[in-house]
C-alpha atoms as one frame of an Amber mdcrd trajectory, in Angstrom:
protein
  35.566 174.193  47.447  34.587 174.115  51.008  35.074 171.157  53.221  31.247
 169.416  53.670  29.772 165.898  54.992  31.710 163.722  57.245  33.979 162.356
  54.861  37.287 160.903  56.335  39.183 164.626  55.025  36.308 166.507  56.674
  36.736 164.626  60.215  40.728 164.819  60.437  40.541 168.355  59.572  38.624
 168.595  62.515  40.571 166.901  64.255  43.878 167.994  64.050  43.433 170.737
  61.154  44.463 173.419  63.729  47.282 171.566  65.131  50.834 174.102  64.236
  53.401 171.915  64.130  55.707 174.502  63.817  55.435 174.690  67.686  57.744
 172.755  69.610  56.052 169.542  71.359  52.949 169.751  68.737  53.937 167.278
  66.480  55.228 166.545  62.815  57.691 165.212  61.046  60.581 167.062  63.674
  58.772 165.123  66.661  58.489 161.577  64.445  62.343 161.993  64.173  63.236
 162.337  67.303  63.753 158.503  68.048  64.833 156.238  65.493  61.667 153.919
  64.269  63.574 150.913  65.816  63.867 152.611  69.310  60.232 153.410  69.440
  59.177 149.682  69.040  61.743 148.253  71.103  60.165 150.411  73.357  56.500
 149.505  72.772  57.252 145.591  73.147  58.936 146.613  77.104  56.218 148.895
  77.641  53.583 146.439  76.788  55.599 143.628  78.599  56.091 145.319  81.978
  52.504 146.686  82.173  50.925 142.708  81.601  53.180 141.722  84.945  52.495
 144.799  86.593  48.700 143.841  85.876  48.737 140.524  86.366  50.253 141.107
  90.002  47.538 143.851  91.051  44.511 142.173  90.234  45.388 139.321  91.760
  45.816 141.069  95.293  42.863 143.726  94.488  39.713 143.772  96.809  36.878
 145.876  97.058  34.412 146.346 100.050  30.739 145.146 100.040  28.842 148.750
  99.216  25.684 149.564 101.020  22.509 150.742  99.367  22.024 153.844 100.597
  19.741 156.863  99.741  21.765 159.600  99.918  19.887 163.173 100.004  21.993
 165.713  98.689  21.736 169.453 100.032  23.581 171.031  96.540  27.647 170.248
  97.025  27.717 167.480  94.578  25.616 168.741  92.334  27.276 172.582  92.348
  30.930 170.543  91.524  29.480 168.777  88.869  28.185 172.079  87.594  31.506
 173.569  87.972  33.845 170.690  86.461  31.149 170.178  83.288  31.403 174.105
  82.829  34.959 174.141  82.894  35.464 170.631  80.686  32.927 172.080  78.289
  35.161 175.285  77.638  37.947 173.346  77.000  36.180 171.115  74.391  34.970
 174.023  72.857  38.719 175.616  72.694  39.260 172.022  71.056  36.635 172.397
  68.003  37.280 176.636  67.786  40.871 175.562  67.204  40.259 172.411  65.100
  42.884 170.311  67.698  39.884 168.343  68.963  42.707 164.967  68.695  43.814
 166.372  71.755  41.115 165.328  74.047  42.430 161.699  73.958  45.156 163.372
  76.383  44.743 161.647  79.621  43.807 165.025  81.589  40.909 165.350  79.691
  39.891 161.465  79.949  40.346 161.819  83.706  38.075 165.219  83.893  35.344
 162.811  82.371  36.085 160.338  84.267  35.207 162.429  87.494  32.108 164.303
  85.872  31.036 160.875  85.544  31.800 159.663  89.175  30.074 162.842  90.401
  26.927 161.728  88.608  26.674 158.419  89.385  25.036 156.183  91.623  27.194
 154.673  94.410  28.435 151.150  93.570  31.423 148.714  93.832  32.341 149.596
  89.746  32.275 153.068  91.056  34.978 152.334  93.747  36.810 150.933  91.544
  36.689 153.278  88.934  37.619 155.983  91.918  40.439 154.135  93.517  42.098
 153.605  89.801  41.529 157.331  88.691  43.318 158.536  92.293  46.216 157.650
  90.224  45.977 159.844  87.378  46.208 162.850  89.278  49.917 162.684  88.858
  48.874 164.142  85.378  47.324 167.164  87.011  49.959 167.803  89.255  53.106
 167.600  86.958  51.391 169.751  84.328  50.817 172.387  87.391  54.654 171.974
  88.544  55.563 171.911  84.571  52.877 173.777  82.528  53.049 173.317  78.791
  51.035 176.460  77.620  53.183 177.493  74.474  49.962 175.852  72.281  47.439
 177.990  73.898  46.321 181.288  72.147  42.725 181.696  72.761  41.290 183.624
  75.159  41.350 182.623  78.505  42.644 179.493  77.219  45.674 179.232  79.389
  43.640 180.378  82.225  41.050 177.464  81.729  44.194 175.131  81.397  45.378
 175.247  85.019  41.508 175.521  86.172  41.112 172.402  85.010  44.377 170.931
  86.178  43.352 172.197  89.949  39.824 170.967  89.661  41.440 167.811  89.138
  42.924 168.001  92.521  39.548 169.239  93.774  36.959 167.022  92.940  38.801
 163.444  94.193  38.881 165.876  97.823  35.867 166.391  97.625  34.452 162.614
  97.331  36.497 161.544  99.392  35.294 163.609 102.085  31.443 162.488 100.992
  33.608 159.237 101.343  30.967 155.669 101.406  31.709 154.358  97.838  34.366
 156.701  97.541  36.922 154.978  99.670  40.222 154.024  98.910  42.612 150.959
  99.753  44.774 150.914 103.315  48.222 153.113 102.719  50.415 149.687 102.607
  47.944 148.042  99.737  49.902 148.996  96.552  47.678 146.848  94.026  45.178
 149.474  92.829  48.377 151.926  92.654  49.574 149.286  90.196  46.769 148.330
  88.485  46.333 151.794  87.837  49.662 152.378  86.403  49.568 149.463  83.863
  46.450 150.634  82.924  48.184 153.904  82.205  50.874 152.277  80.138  48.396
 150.580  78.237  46.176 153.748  77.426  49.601 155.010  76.389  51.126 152.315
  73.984  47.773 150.491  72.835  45.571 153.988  72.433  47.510 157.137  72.287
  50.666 155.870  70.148  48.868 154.341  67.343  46.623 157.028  66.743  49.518
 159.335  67.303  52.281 158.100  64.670  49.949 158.107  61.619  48.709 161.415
  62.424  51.697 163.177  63.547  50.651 164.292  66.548  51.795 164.362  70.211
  49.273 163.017  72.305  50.584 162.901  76.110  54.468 163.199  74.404  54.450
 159.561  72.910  56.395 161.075  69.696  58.958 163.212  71.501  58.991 165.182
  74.785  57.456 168.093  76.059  59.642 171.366  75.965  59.006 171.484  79.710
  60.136 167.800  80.492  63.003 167.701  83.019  64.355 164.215  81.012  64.270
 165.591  77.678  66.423 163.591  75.676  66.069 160.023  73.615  65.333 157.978
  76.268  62.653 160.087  78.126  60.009 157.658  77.674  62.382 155.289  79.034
  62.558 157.829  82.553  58.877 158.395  82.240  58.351 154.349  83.002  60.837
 154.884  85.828  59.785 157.901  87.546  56.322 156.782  87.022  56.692 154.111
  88.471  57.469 155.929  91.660  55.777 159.066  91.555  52.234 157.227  90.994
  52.245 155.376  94.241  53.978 158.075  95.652  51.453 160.645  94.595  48.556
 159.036  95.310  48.849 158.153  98.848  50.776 161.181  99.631  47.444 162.735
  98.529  45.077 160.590  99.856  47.095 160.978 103.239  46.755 164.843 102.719
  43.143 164.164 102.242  42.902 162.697 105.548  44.521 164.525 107.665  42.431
 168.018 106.550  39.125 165.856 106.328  39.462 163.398 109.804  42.182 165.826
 111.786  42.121 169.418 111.224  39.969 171.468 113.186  38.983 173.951 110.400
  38.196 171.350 108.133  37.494 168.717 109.915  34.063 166.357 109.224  34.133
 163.018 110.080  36.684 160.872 111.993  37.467 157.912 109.452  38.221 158.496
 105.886  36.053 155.340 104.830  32.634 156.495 106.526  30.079 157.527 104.748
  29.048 161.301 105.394  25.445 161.184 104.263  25.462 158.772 106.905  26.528
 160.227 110.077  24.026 160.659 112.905  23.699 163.477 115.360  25.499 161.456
 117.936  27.935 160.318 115.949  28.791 163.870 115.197  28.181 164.774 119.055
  30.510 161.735 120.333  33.310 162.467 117.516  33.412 166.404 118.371  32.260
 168.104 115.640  29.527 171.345 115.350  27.545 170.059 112.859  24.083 167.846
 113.306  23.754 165.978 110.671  25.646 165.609 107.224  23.556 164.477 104.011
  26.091 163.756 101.446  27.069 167.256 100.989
């Protein structure tokens, strides 16, 4: 008999029904076993522990700037992104409910994709700063799974395609508002609290969301049951390294980014559009644009 309403056997077939956990890294009762019950909730309790101080510290030494009202006229950029990110987001949902693995789309990647459809869209404000300066620090997602691409899942068409379009959009769109710049701004290089905020925030979206949704159902979500078949740490203590190198890669990441950022958006000539990162470009004047060297006349948020 077929499958019909929205009982609770309907909805986890759709949500993991496709999952084969005959691949490696998928899931099932290979991946449960991989650490000892024991191990996993020993590690919980430090994981939990380490991201309340790690919290605790960073908001306390977390600021925000006051954020003008503006009215910001766009000439198309923002809008053609947002076009371009939704299109590509949207495919990979649909490769989701086509497959039945739509329990995958609690991976961070795909939170962090919505995340910055959302921060296209939305109005300039001081939550929107914030929510910009925390999700600078996710992009170490996007960048590892480019360096260490786990694609052995991925069978429909265009699907692993789509995967690293996605992944490099990631890397695209944070450029891209940064070089709008205004609400998008981000802390001064030595400020570490948003970098830590951040990455508490991630543990917590690990331990508190992914893992408890993951054990019952068997399935990997962002490697909280065992490790990918691309991690450099495999082994039984790889969420153990994953804390470490975390730990310095997020910081580490970020500003190395951010600094990238800056240098092609306030110092090189091709690319060049305004001379401090924090200034707002829908902003600029013609003689602010005269006095700082540039060709352009006027900028409107674009």
């Amino acid at each position: 008999m077929p499958l019909t309403g929205y009982s609770p056997t309907v909805i986890k077939e759709w949500l993991t029904g496709g999952v084969d956990f005959s691949l490696a890294g998928n899931g099932g009762p290979t991946c449960i076993e991989f650490t000892s019950p024991l191990r996993r909730y020993v590690e919980l309790l430090f994981g939990l522990t380490l991201a309340g101080v790690v919290i605790t510290w960073a908001y306390k030494h977390c600021s925000l700037p006051e954020c003008r009202s503006t009215t910001r006229r766009d000439r198309g950029g923002r809008k053609t992104l947002l076009a371009i990110v939704s299109l590509v987001f949207g495919m990979e949902v649909a490769y989701k409910f086509a497959t039945k693995t739509i329990i995958f789309l609690l991976n961070p990647c795909h939170v962090i994709t919505a995340i910055q459809i959302y921060l296209l869209a939305a109005t300039p404000s001081r939550f929107v700063t914030a929510l910009f300066r925390v999700h600078l620090n996710f992009l170490n997602g996007a960048i590892l799974a480019l360096l260490f691409p786990v694609t052995n899942t991925l069978f429909m068409p265009f699907e692993t395609e789509i995967y690293f379009i996605q992944h490099f959009m990631m890397l695209v769109t944070p450029y891209y508002l940064l070089r709008v710049g205004g609400a998008y701004n981000v802390e001064k290089l030595r400020d570490l609290s948003w970098t830590y905020l951040s990455f508490g925030i991630m543990i917590l979206y690990h331990y508190l969301v992914l893992f408890p949704i993951a054990l019952p159902l068997e399935i990997n979500l962002s490697q909280m049951l065992c490790p990918a078949i691309s991690d450099p740490f495999y082994g039984e203590n790889y969420r153990l390294w994953t804390l470490l190198h975390q730990a310095i890669f997020v910081p580490a990441l970020c500003k190395g980014y951010c600094q990238l950022c800056k240098y092609f958006i306030t110092k090189f000539p091709l690319t060049r559009v305004k001379s401090d990162i924090g200034t707002d470009l829908g902003l600029l004047t013609a003689l602010e644009t005269t006095k700082n060297g540039f060709k352009c006349h006027q900028h409107h948020g674009n």
